[in-house]
Tab-separated table of C-alpha atoms in Angstrom:
chain	number	residue	atom	x	y	z
N	1	MET	CA	21.868	135.249	25.971
N	2	PHE	CA	20.540	131.745	26.806
N	3	MET	CA	21.456	130.464	23.367
N	4	LEU	CA	25.086	131.781	23.712
N	5	ARG	CA	25.240	129.865	27.220
N	6	VAL	CA	24.060	126.581	25.588
N	7	LEU	CA	26.387	126.968	22.691
N	8	SER	CA	29.333	127.670	24.973
N	9	ILE	CA	28.658	124.480	27.102
N	10	ALA	CA	28.215	122.469	24.037
N	11	LEU	CA	31.677	123.698	22.725
N	12	LEU	CA	33.155	123.139	26.078
N	13	SER	CA	31.796	119.485	26.362
N	14	ALA	CA	33.044	118.713	22.759
N	15	ALA	CA	36.495	119.928	23.735
N	16	LEU	CA	36.587	117.580	26.728
N	17	LEU	CA	35.514	114.493	24.846
N	18	PRO	CA	38.322	112.043	23.871
N	19	ALA	CA	39.644	112.180	20.308
N	20	GLN	CA	37.898	109.660	17.946
N	21	THR	CA	39.915	106.634	16.801
N	22	PRO	CA	40.304	106.753	13.085
N	23	LYS	CA	38.427	104.150	11.163
N	24	ALA	CA	41.083	101.863	9.699
N	25	THR	CA	40.757	99.378	6.825
N	26	LEU	CA	43.612	97.171	5.599
N	27	ILE	CA	43.264	95.935	1.937
N	28	HIS	CA	45.365	93.028	0.813
N	29	ALA	CA	45.720	93.268	-2.879
N	30	GLY	CA	46.933	90.719	-5.384
N	31	HIS	CA	48.293	93.531	-7.484
N	32	VAL	CA	48.080	97.374	-7.367
N	33	ILE	CA	48.549	99.393	-10.569
N	34	ASP	CA	50.792	102.399	-10.439
N	35	VAL	CA	49.117	104.578	-12.986
N	36	ARG	CA	52.023	106.774	-13.553
N	37	THR	CA	54.421	104.134	-14.553
N	38	GLY	CA	52.024	101.534	-15.821
N	39	GLU	CA	53.480	98.937	-13.539
N	40	ALA	CA	51.586	96.258	-11.513
N	41	LYS	CA	52.967	95.580	-8.139
N	42	ALA	CA	52.274	92.200	-6.538
N	43	ASP	CA	51.164	91.356	-2.934
N	44	GLN	CA	50.406	94.952	-1.893
N	45	GLY	CA	48.842	96.352	1.103
N	46	ILE	CA	46.671	99.502	1.380
N	47	LEU	CA	46.006	100.989	4.728
N	48	VAL	CA	42.982	103.275	4.726
N	49	GLU	CA	42.183	105.730	7.674
N	50	ASP	CA	38.806	107.384	7.559
N	51	ASP	CA	38.489	108.754	3.994
N	52	HIS	CA	42.160	108.736	2.911
N	53	ILE	CA	45.155	106.421	2.223
N	54	LYS	CA	47.461	106.209	5.011
N	55	GLU	CA	50.131	103.921	3.641
N	56	VAL	CA	50.658	101.641	0.505
N	57	GLY	CA	53.351	99.247	-0.163
N	58	PRO	CA	54.369	95.488	0.310
N	59	PHE	CA	51.586	93.843	2.415
N	60	ALA	CA	54.066	92.508	5.030
N	61	THR	CA	55.303	96.156	5.734
N	62	VAL	CA	51.920	97.731	5.724
N	63	SER	CA	50.080	95.088	7.732
N	64	ALA	CA	52.716	95.489	10.538
N	65	HIS	CA	51.415	99.178	10.917
N	66	ALA	CA	47.762	98.271	10.673
N	67	GLY	CA	46.933	97.366	14.236
N	68	SER	CA	43.310	96.317	14.532
N	69	ALA	CA	42.178	97.543	11.072
N	70	THR	CA	39.336	95.836	9.379
N	71	ALA	CA	40.924	93.473	6.702
N	72	ILE	CA	39.575	93.141	3.166
N	73	ASP	CA	40.931	90.297	1.080
N	74	LEU	CA	41.448	91.342	-2.605
N	75	THR	CA	44.222	88.881	-3.235
N	76	HIS	CA	42.609	87.655	-6.382
N	77	TYR	CA	42.146	91.054	-7.881
N	78	THR	CA	44.019	94.051	-9.352
N	79	VAL	CA	43.345	97.144	-7.507
N	80	LEU	CA	43.389	100.673	-9.179
N	81	PRO	CA	42.295	104.262	-8.322
N	82	GLY	CA	38.741	104.917	-8.730
N	83	LEU	CA	37.850	105.851	-12.362
N	84	ILE	CA	37.011	109.330	-13.365
N	85	ASP	CA	34.559	110.273	-16.125
N	86	SER	CA	35.274	113.741	-17.354
N	87	HIS	CA	32.321	114.248	-19.350
N	88	THR	CA	28.859	113.067	-17.968
N	89	HIS	CA	25.246	114.094	-18.182
N	90	LEU	CA	23.804	112.245	-15.272
N	91	LEU	CA	20.475	114.148	-15.545
N	92	GLN	CA	19.684	112.829	-18.923
N	93	ASP	CA	18.571	109.281	-20.057
N	94	TYR	CA	17.434	109.408	-23.688
N	95	ASP	CA	15.555	106.797	-25.446
N	96	GLY	CA	17.166	105.717	-28.830
N	97	ASN	CA	13.693	104.426	-29.867
N	98	LEU	CA	12.211	107.928	-29.736
N	99	GLY	CA	14.815	109.257	-32.172
N	100	GLY	CA	17.861	111.531	-32.035
N	101	ASP	CA	18.955	114.265	-29.621
N	102	ASP	CA	16.442	116.918	-30.884
N	103	LEU	CA	13.225	114.862	-30.025
N	104	ASN	CA	14.747	113.486	-26.833
N	105	MET	CA	15.737	116.948	-25.638
N	106	LEU	CA	12.249	118.372	-26.254
N	107	ALA	CA	10.658	115.430	-24.510
N	108	THR	CA	13.015	115.752	-21.506
N	109	VAL	CA	12.833	119.529	-20.979
N	110	ALA	CA	9.236	119.995	-21.702
N	111	GLN	CA	8.016	117.137	-19.537
N	112	MET	CA	10.459	116.755	-16.686
N	113	SER	CA	10.990	119.304	-13.848
N	114	THR	CA	14.503	119.927	-12.616
N	115	ALA	CA	13.534	118.080	-9.392
N	116	SER	CA	12.467	114.987	-11.413
N	117	ARG	CA	15.789	115.135	-13.271
N	118	ALA	CA	17.804	115.428	-10.059
N	119	LEU	CA	16.034	112.285	-8.926
N	120	LEU	CA	16.996	110.690	-12.205
N	121	GLY	CA	20.523	111.764	-11.506
N	122	VAL	CA	20.489	109.874	-8.189
N	123	LYS	CA	19.791	106.637	-10.172
N	124	MET	CA	22.301	107.333	-12.849
N	125	GLY	CA	24.939	108.482	-10.315
N	126	THR	CA	24.537	105.378	-8.246
N	127	GLU	CA	24.940	103.232	-11.215
N	128	ASP	CA	28.139	105.035	-12.119
N	129	LEU	CA	29.560	104.671	-8.698
N	130	GLU	CA	28.724	101.010	-8.526
N	131	ALA	CA	30.547	100.448	-11.755
N	132	GLY	CA	33.605	101.964	-10.379
N	133	ILE	CA	33.358	105.593	-11.541
N	134	THR	CA	33.967	107.480	-8.230
N	135	THR	CA	34.293	111.001	-9.632
N	136	VAL	CA	32.669	112.819	-12.531
N	137	ARG	CA	32.550	116.064	-14.266
N	138	ASP	CA	29.004	116.742	-15.185
N	139	VAL	CA	28.884	119.229	-17.955
N	140	GLY	CA	25.418	120.583	-18.277
N	141	ASN	CA	22.016	119.475	-19.609
N	142	SER	CA	20.748	119.245	-16.042
N	143	GLY	CA	17.849	121.619	-15.943
N	144	VAL	CA	18.233	124.698	-13.787
N	145	ASN	CA	21.136	123.770	-11.530
N	146	GLY	CA	19.853	120.237	-10.965
N	147	ASP	CA	23.490	119.044	-11.104
N	148	VAL	CA	24.357	121.225	-8.130
N	149	ALA	CA	21.389	119.855	-6.144
N	150	LEU	CA	22.543	116.367	-6.956
N	151	ARG	CA	26.239	117.120	-6.023
N	152	ASP	CA	25.237	118.707	-2.785
N	153	ALA	CA	23.044	115.782	-1.748
N	154	ILE	CA	25.678	113.290	-2.442
N	155	ASN	CA	28.183	115.395	-0.331
N	156	ALA	CA	25.679	115.714	2.488
N	157	GLY	CA	25.218	111.859	2.507
N	158	TRP	CA	21.606	112.016	1.543
N	159	VAL	CA	22.118	109.812	-1.613
N	160	LYS	CA	24.861	107.629	-3.064
N	161	GLY	CA	26.811	108.768	-6.075
N	162	PRO	CA	30.167	109.786	-7.315
N	163	ARG	CA	32.133	112.901	-6.405
N	164	ILE	CA	30.656	115.501	-8.818
N	165	LEU	CA	32.096	118.683	-10.397
N	166	ALA	CA	29.040	120.563	-11.628
N	167	SER	CA	28.882	123.193	-14.491
N	168	THR	CA	25.138	124.332	-14.166
N	169	ARG	CA	23.674	125.387	-17.433
N	170	ALA	CA	25.983	125.439	-20.347
N	171	LEU	CA	26.677	128.878	-21.940
N	172	THR	CA	25.875	129.134	-25.680
N	173	ALA	CA	24.951	130.987	-28.820
N	174	ALA	CA	21.200	131.577	-29.726
N	175	GLY	CA	19.215	128.370	-29.533
N	176	GLY	CA	21.457	126.255	-27.491
N	177	GLN	CA	21.587	122.751	-28.762
N	178	PHE	CA	17.909	122.591	-29.703
N	179	GLY	CA	16.807	122.180	-33.215
N	180	GLY	CA	14.436	124.741	-34.763
N	181	LEU	CA	11.781	125.934	-32.175
N	182	GLN	CA	8.524	127.972	-32.761
N	183	LYS	CA	8.604	131.277	-31.058
N	184	ASN	CA	6.373	130.334	-28.275
N	185	ALA	CA	8.479	127.284	-27.464
N	186	GLN	CA	11.710	129.215	-27.220
N	187	SER	CA	11.292	129.631	-23.471
N	188	LEU	CA	12.441	126.010	-23.159
N	189	ILE	CA	16.036	127.003	-24.101
N	190	GLU	CA	16.642	128.853	-20.842
N	191	GLN	CA	15.593	125.714	-18.907
N	192	GLU	CA	18.821	124.006	-20.369
N	193	TYR	CA	21.143	126.768	-21.502
N	194	VAL	CA	22.158	130.321	-20.939
N	195	VAL	CA	22.378	132.304	-24.085
N	196	VAL	CA	25.126	134.944	-24.366
N	197	ASN	CA	25.279	137.879	-26.625
N	198	GLY	CA	28.526	139.938	-26.467
N	199	ALA	CA	31.421	140.025	-24.004
N	200	ASP	CA	29.696	141.724	-21.269
N	201	ASP	CA	26.793	139.337	-21.340
N	202	ALA	CA	29.274	136.454	-21.232
N	203	ARG	CA	31.040	137.718	-18.178
N	204	ARG	CA	27.634	138.160	-16.363
N	205	ALA	CA	26.594	134.616	-17.136
N	206	VAL	CA	29.925	133.256	-15.740
N	207	ARG	CA	29.407	135.247	-12.471
N	208	ASP	CA	25.808	134.062	-12.204
N	209	ALA	CA	26.846	130.380	-12.725
N	210	PHE	CA	29.331	130.645	-9.944
N	211	TYR	CA	26.744	132.220	-7.658
N	212	ASP	CA	24.448	129.352	-8.539
N	213	GLY	CA	27.275	126.830	-7.348
N	214	ALA	CA	29.188	125.924	-10.507
N	215	ASP	CA	32.480	124.204	-10.202
N	216	LEU	CA	33.439	124.870	-13.751
N	217	ILE	CA	32.001	126.509	-16.926
N	218	LYS	CA	30.737	124.698	-19.965
N	219	VAL	CA	30.512	126.441	-23.257
N	220	ILE	CA	28.800	124.999	-26.348
N	221	VAL	CA	31.064	126.738	-28.970
N	222	ASN	CA	29.334	125.294	-32.023
N	223	THR	CA	25.998	123.915	-32.862
N	224	GLY	CA	25.573	123.462	-36.619
N	225	ASP	CA	26.428	126.808	-38.175
N	226	ARG	CA	25.794	128.718	-34.767
N	227	LEU	CA	29.172	129.677	-33.222
N	228	VAL	CA	30.069	131.594	-30.162
N	229	ALA	CA	32.271	134.604	-30.963
N	230	VAL	CA	36.000	134.433	-30.036
N	231	ASP	CA	35.607	137.791	-27.909
N	232	GLU	CA	32.709	136.163	-26.057
N	233	LEU	CA	34.594	133.081	-25.263
N	234	LYS	CA	37.635	135.038	-24.204
N	235	ALA	CA	35.524	137.015	-21.784
N	236	ILE	CA	34.184	133.717	-20.361
N	237	VAL	CA	37.672	132.172	-19.977
N	238	THR	CA	38.999	135.341	-18.452
N	239	GLU	CA	36.173	135.656	-15.870
N	240	ALA	CA	36.406	131.915	-14.982
N	241	HIS	CA	40.127	131.986	-14.572
N	242	ARG	CA	39.972	135.053	-12.487
N	243	MET	CA	37.896	132.704	-10.094
N	244	ASN	CA	40.408	129.858	-10.438
N	245	LYS	CA	37.881	127.913	-12.180
N	246	LYS	CA	38.118	125.947	-15.575
N	247	VAL	CA	36.297	126.196	-18.866
N	248	ALA	CA	35.237	123.124	-20.967
N	249	ALA	CA	34.410	123.768	-24.449
N	250	HIS	CA	32.160	121.594	-26.660
N	251	ALA	CA	33.647	121.826	-30.092
N	252	THR	CA	33.139	119.286	-32.733
N	253	ASP	CA	35.008	120.606	-35.807
N	254	ASP	CA	38.325	122.312	-36.474
N	255	ARG	CA	36.758	125.753	-36.845
N	256	ALA	CA	35.219	125.648	-33.320
N	257	MET	CA	38.166	124.129	-31.827
N	258	GLN	CA	40.280	126.978	-33.140
N	259	VAL	CA	38.035	129.507	-31.561
N	260	ALA	CA	38.209	127.521	-28.283
N	261	ILE	CA	42.118	127.419	-28.491
N	262	ASP	CA	42.297	131.206	-29.267
N	263	ALA	CA	40.126	131.891	-26.206
N	264	GLY	CA	42.471	129.796	-23.846
N	265	VAL	CA	39.991	127.059	-22.631
N	266	ASP	CA	41.069	124.253	-20.458
N	267	SER	CA	39.647	121.467	-22.347
N	268	ILE	CA	38.022	120.560	-25.689
N	269	GLU	CA	35.105	118.101	-25.500
N	270	HIS	CA	34.866	115.814	-28.556
N	271	GLY	CA	36.970	117.378	-31.089
N	272	TYR	CA	35.860	114.736	-33.784
N	273	VAL	CA	37.328	116.598	-36.853
N	274	ALA	CA	40.771	118.157	-36.114
N	275	SER	CA	43.687	119.205	-38.194
N	276	ASP	CA	47.228	118.577	-37.395
N	277	ALA	CA	47.935	122.224	-36.777
N	278	THR	CA	45.017	122.270	-34.267
N	279	LEU	CA	46.245	119.177	-32.346
N	280	LYS	CA	49.729	120.591	-32.253
N	281	GLU	CA	48.582	123.931	-30.826
N	282	MET	CA	46.528	122.019	-28.132
N	283	ALA	CA	49.684	120.049	-27.162
N	284	ALA	CA	51.843	123.221	-26.955
N	285	LYS	CA	49.186	125.068	-24.827
N	286	HIS	CA	48.441	122.053	-22.689
N	287	ILE	CA	44.783	122.029	-23.617
N	288	PHE	CA	43.134	118.734	-22.852
N	289	LEU	CA	41.135	116.757	-25.326
N	290	VAL	CA	38.263	114.758	-23.906
N	291	PRO	CA	37.461	112.227	-26.692
N	292	THR	CA	33.962	111.134	-26.021
N	293	ASP	CA	34.135	108.079	-28.240
N	294	THR	CA	31.646	105.106	-28.381
N	295	THR	CA	31.937	101.775	-30.091
N	296	ALA	CA	30.084	100.799	-33.281
N	297	GLU	CA	28.383	98.024	-31.272
N	298	GLN	CA	27.168	100.566	-28.730
N	299	ILE	CA	25.769	102.894	-31.241
N	300	GLN	CA	23.674	99.952	-32.854
N	301	GLN	CA	22.497	98.714	-29.332
N	302	ILE	CA	21.119	102.241	-28.519
N	303	PHE	CA	19.515	103.151	-31.898
N	304	GLY	CA	18.552	99.327	-32.725
N	305	ASP	CA	17.073	98.462	-36.148
N	306	ARG	CA	17.148	102.117	-37.290
N	307	VAL	CA	20.980	101.602	-37.725
N	308	LYS	CA	21.066	97.801	-38.455
N	309	ASP	CA	18.483	98.194	-41.303
N	310	ASN	CA	19.709	101.318	-42.890
N	311	ALA	CA	22.817	100.689	-45.081
N	312	LYS	CA	23.236	104.498	-45.793
N	313	LEU	CA	23.331	105.369	-42.041
N	314	LYS	CA	25.523	102.398	-41.219
N	315	LYS	CA	28.042	103.593	-43.877
N	316	ALA	CA	27.986	107.188	-42.395
N	317	ILE	CA	28.613	105.809	-39.009
N	318	ASP	CA	31.646	103.790	-40.147
N	319	HIS	CA	33.160	106.820	-41.830
N	320	TYR	CA	32.515	108.762	-38.468
N	321	LEU	CA	34.370	106.000	-36.700
N	322	SER	CA	37.288	106.189	-39.101
N	323	ILE	CA	37.699	109.839	-38.765
N	324	ARG	CA	37.505	109.787	-34.953
N	325	LYS	CA	40.071	107.015	-34.812
N	326	ASP	CA	42.422	108.938	-36.961
N	327	ARG	CA	42.190	112.207	-34.973
N	328	LEU	CA	42.760	110.373	-31.680
N	329	ASN	CA	45.807	108.578	-32.832
N	330	ARG	CA	47.292	111.817	-34.157
N	331	ALA	CA	46.343	113.673	-30.895
N	332	VAL	CA	48.473	110.907	-29.018
N	333	ALA	CA	51.349	111.321	-31.559
N	334	PHE	CA	51.461	115.111	-31.065
N	335	GLY	CA	51.368	114.883	-27.254
N	336	VAL	CA	47.967	116.288	-26.707
N	337	PRO	CA	46.991	115.848	-23.031
N	338	ILE	CA	43.909	113.454	-22.960
N	339	ALA	CA	41.157	112.651	-20.267
N	340	ALA	CA	38.725	109.980	-20.661
N	341	GLY	CA	34.957	111.036	-21.015
N	342	SER	CA	31.969	109.062	-21.926
N	343	ASP	CA	29.365	111.649	-22.853
N	344	MET	CA	26.818	108.991	-22.275
N	345	TYR	CA	23.260	110.207	-22.076
N	346	TYR	CA	21.249	107.472	-23.746
N	347	HIS	CA	19.815	104.448	-22.180
N	348	GLU	CA	21.576	101.398	-23.335
N	349	PRO	CA	19.314	98.227	-23.134
N	350	GLY	CA	20.671	95.662	-20.710
N	351	LYS	CA	23.285	97.975	-19.111
N	352	THR	CA	23.378	100.296	-16.233
N	353	ARG	CA	24.543	103.794	-16.850
N	354	GLY	CA	27.919	102.945	-15.273
N	355	GLU	CA	28.423	99.939	-17.535
N	356	ALA	CA	27.406	101.938	-20.583
N	357	SER	CA	29.624	104.907	-19.723
N	358	LEU	CA	32.770	102.634	-19.435
N	359	ALA	CA	32.427	101.683	-23.183
N	360	ASP	CA	34.577	104.722	-24.050
N	361	LEU	CA	37.488	102.835	-22.626
N	362	GLN	CA	36.884	99.954	-24.930
N	363	SER	CA	36.476	102.291	-27.898
N	364	TYR	CA	39.990	103.688	-27.167
N	365	SER	CA	41.329	100.290	-27.161
N	366	GLU	CA	39.692	99.317	-30.391
N	367	ASP	CA	41.287	102.437	-31.903
N	368	GLY	CA	44.675	100.971	-31.009
N	369	ILE	CA	45.567	102.886	-27.745
N	370	LYS	CA	47.427	100.773	-25.224
N	371	PRO	CA	45.822	99.786	-21.932
N	372	ALA	CA	48.358	101.642	-19.631
N	373	MET	CA	47.629	104.878	-21.474
N	374	ILE	CA	43.942	104.436	-21.382
N	375	ILE	CA	44.170	103.814	-17.540
N	376	ARG	CA	46.078	107.090	-17.137
N	377	TRP	CA	43.449	108.931	-19.195
N	378	ALA	CA	40.602	107.623	-16.810
N	379	THR	CA	42.592	108.276	-13.558
N	380	ILE	CA	45.565	110.609	-13.196
N	381	ASN	CA	45.200	112.562	-16.395
N	382	ALA	CA	41.448	113.041	-15.682
N	383	ALA	CA	42.330	114.222	-12.082
N	384	GLU	CA	44.669	116.900	-13.443
N	385	LEU	CA	42.029	118.108	-15.803
N	386	LEU	CA	39.568	118.377	-12.960
N	387	GLY	CA	42.182	120.127	-10.746
N	388	LEU	CA	41.987	117.328	-8.238
N	389	ASP	CA	45.328	115.525	-8.927
N	390	LYS	CA	46.504	116.193	-5.367
N	391	GLN	CA	43.422	114.462	-3.959
N	392	ILE	CA	42.518	111.616	-6.438
N	393	GLY	CA	43.743	109.840	-9.634
N	394	SER	CA	46.390	107.516	-8.049
N	395	ILE	CA	46.976	105.236	-5.023
N	396	GLU	CA	49.248	107.239	-2.907
N	397	ALA	CA	49.526	108.257	0.760
N	398	ASP	CA	47.385	111.089	1.809
N	399	LYS	CA	44.972	110.798	-1.204
N	400	GLN	CA	41.326	110.018	-1.087
N	401	ALA	CA	40.598	106.322	-0.671
N	402	ASP	CA	38.908	105.900	-4.004
N	403	LEU	CA	39.634	102.331	-5.088
N	404	ILE	CA	38.347	99.638	-7.401
N	405	ALA	CA	39.273	95.988	-7.865
N	406	VAL	CA	38.910	94.078	-11.093
N	407	PRO	CA	39.529	90.577	-12.153
N	408	GLY	CA	42.344	89.643	-14.559
N	409	ASP	CA	44.976	92.150	-15.773
N	410	PRO	CA	43.727	95.436	-17.192
N	411	LEU	CA	47.259	96.283	-18.317
N	412	ALA	CA	46.770	93.398	-20.899
N	413	ASP	CA	43.064	93.773	-21.382
N	414	VAL	CA	41.634	97.209	-20.512
N	415	THR	CA	38.081	95.764	-20.868
N	416	GLN	CA	38.565	94.240	-17.397
N	417	LEU	CA	37.845	97.764	-16.046
N	418	LEU	CA	34.245	97.216	-17.190
N	419	HIS	CA	33.852	94.497	-14.471
N	420	ALA	CA	34.786	96.094	-11.069
N	421	GLN	CA	33.948	93.744	-8.267
N	422	PHE	CA	35.069	96.011	-5.344
N	423	VAL	CA	34.453	99.870	-5.176
N	424	MET	CA	35.401	102.048	-2.429
N	425	LYS	CA	34.813	105.961	-2.427
N	426	GLY	CA	36.406	108.073	0.341
N	427	GLY	CA	37.027	105.152	2.545
N	428	GLU	CA	33.439	103.769	2.153
N	429	VAL	CA	32.907	100.472	0.861
N	430	VAL	CA	30.312	100.754	-2.001
N	431	ARG	CA	30.590	97.217	-3.387
N	432	LYS	CA	32.157	93.911	-2.437
N	433	PRO	CA	33.053	90.821	-4.405
N	434	GLN	CA	30.146	88.341	-4.449
């Protein structure tokens, strides 16, 4: 009874307090990009109240409504929505000097606890945010729910980082994405993946993932010759969609992509080798492609002399880059919806995680994609894929105040996006021009 009295008094006192005045910020932008039209509007004002955009338009008009708002001068910059990375692995930081994925995965899973990896994720997430990536979809490889812990810590304000949609452990066929393991080492698989055997098992795995806090489901459709069955993937998609959640499918070749399409997934990650028929079907069914592409320079930077001094390996990489470029341009021509995603999980010497992650935008440009389209992929398209297009992805009234400012004109040179000088997430300034 005493506790109830205390609570009643506290609630009454709160009700009698005067309403809090919203925290207001007025940004004066040299240019603001309308990501839908690809138009850069000059001399714009953005009025931010608390965590959302109150008004955007000509500076003279907006400033007249700003009252005593704190002013931020970005007249020498171009302002855009915060960037969205639709495919991250914030709890991984592989070392190219150690070798490829298999050796790095073994070292990570065998030697690092989920707690250690979540703390690593704090570092990676902070570096993403400071580079202008304000929202990510983290798609697995985070130990047992380490991505959920990181997301919740950021949401609680304990640590800095981007807004996160977390998938928890990816669902997969036997073995996950590990190479061959001895019998007594196979317990490592469950630290990184959930193996499904049959449709009923697949449905159970989806329910478990949502109980653990997943925002979406990630499925590894193919690893080498191992392939999730169509009936298993259909069960996963049906169960996820029943909960109004989405399914991201790792599929690297045409066969795996067709399984994912037949099952009705929401996005196909990678899709490096895709036929015209597959891409046309993705367009017809509005299934997103998340092309996790990198530059040749970036590959060499990560793996160093092992690429530079190996003519056969260098030739194979050039062939891979050519195939990847061709599929990207065909996907655009067929009208496949596309969202930008880095898939960055290696340490790139001399760069933060955020700086390395933004190289996917440069790779799209090198493949001939126009800057305005790339910007849409990293903003409003990605927001639609994440189911957040009502909250983020464009600079409009009532949306979250996720903003970046870059020098120069990113509509002429998309690599300007790699040089954000101002970052705001949810109305909070993360980075200011020096």
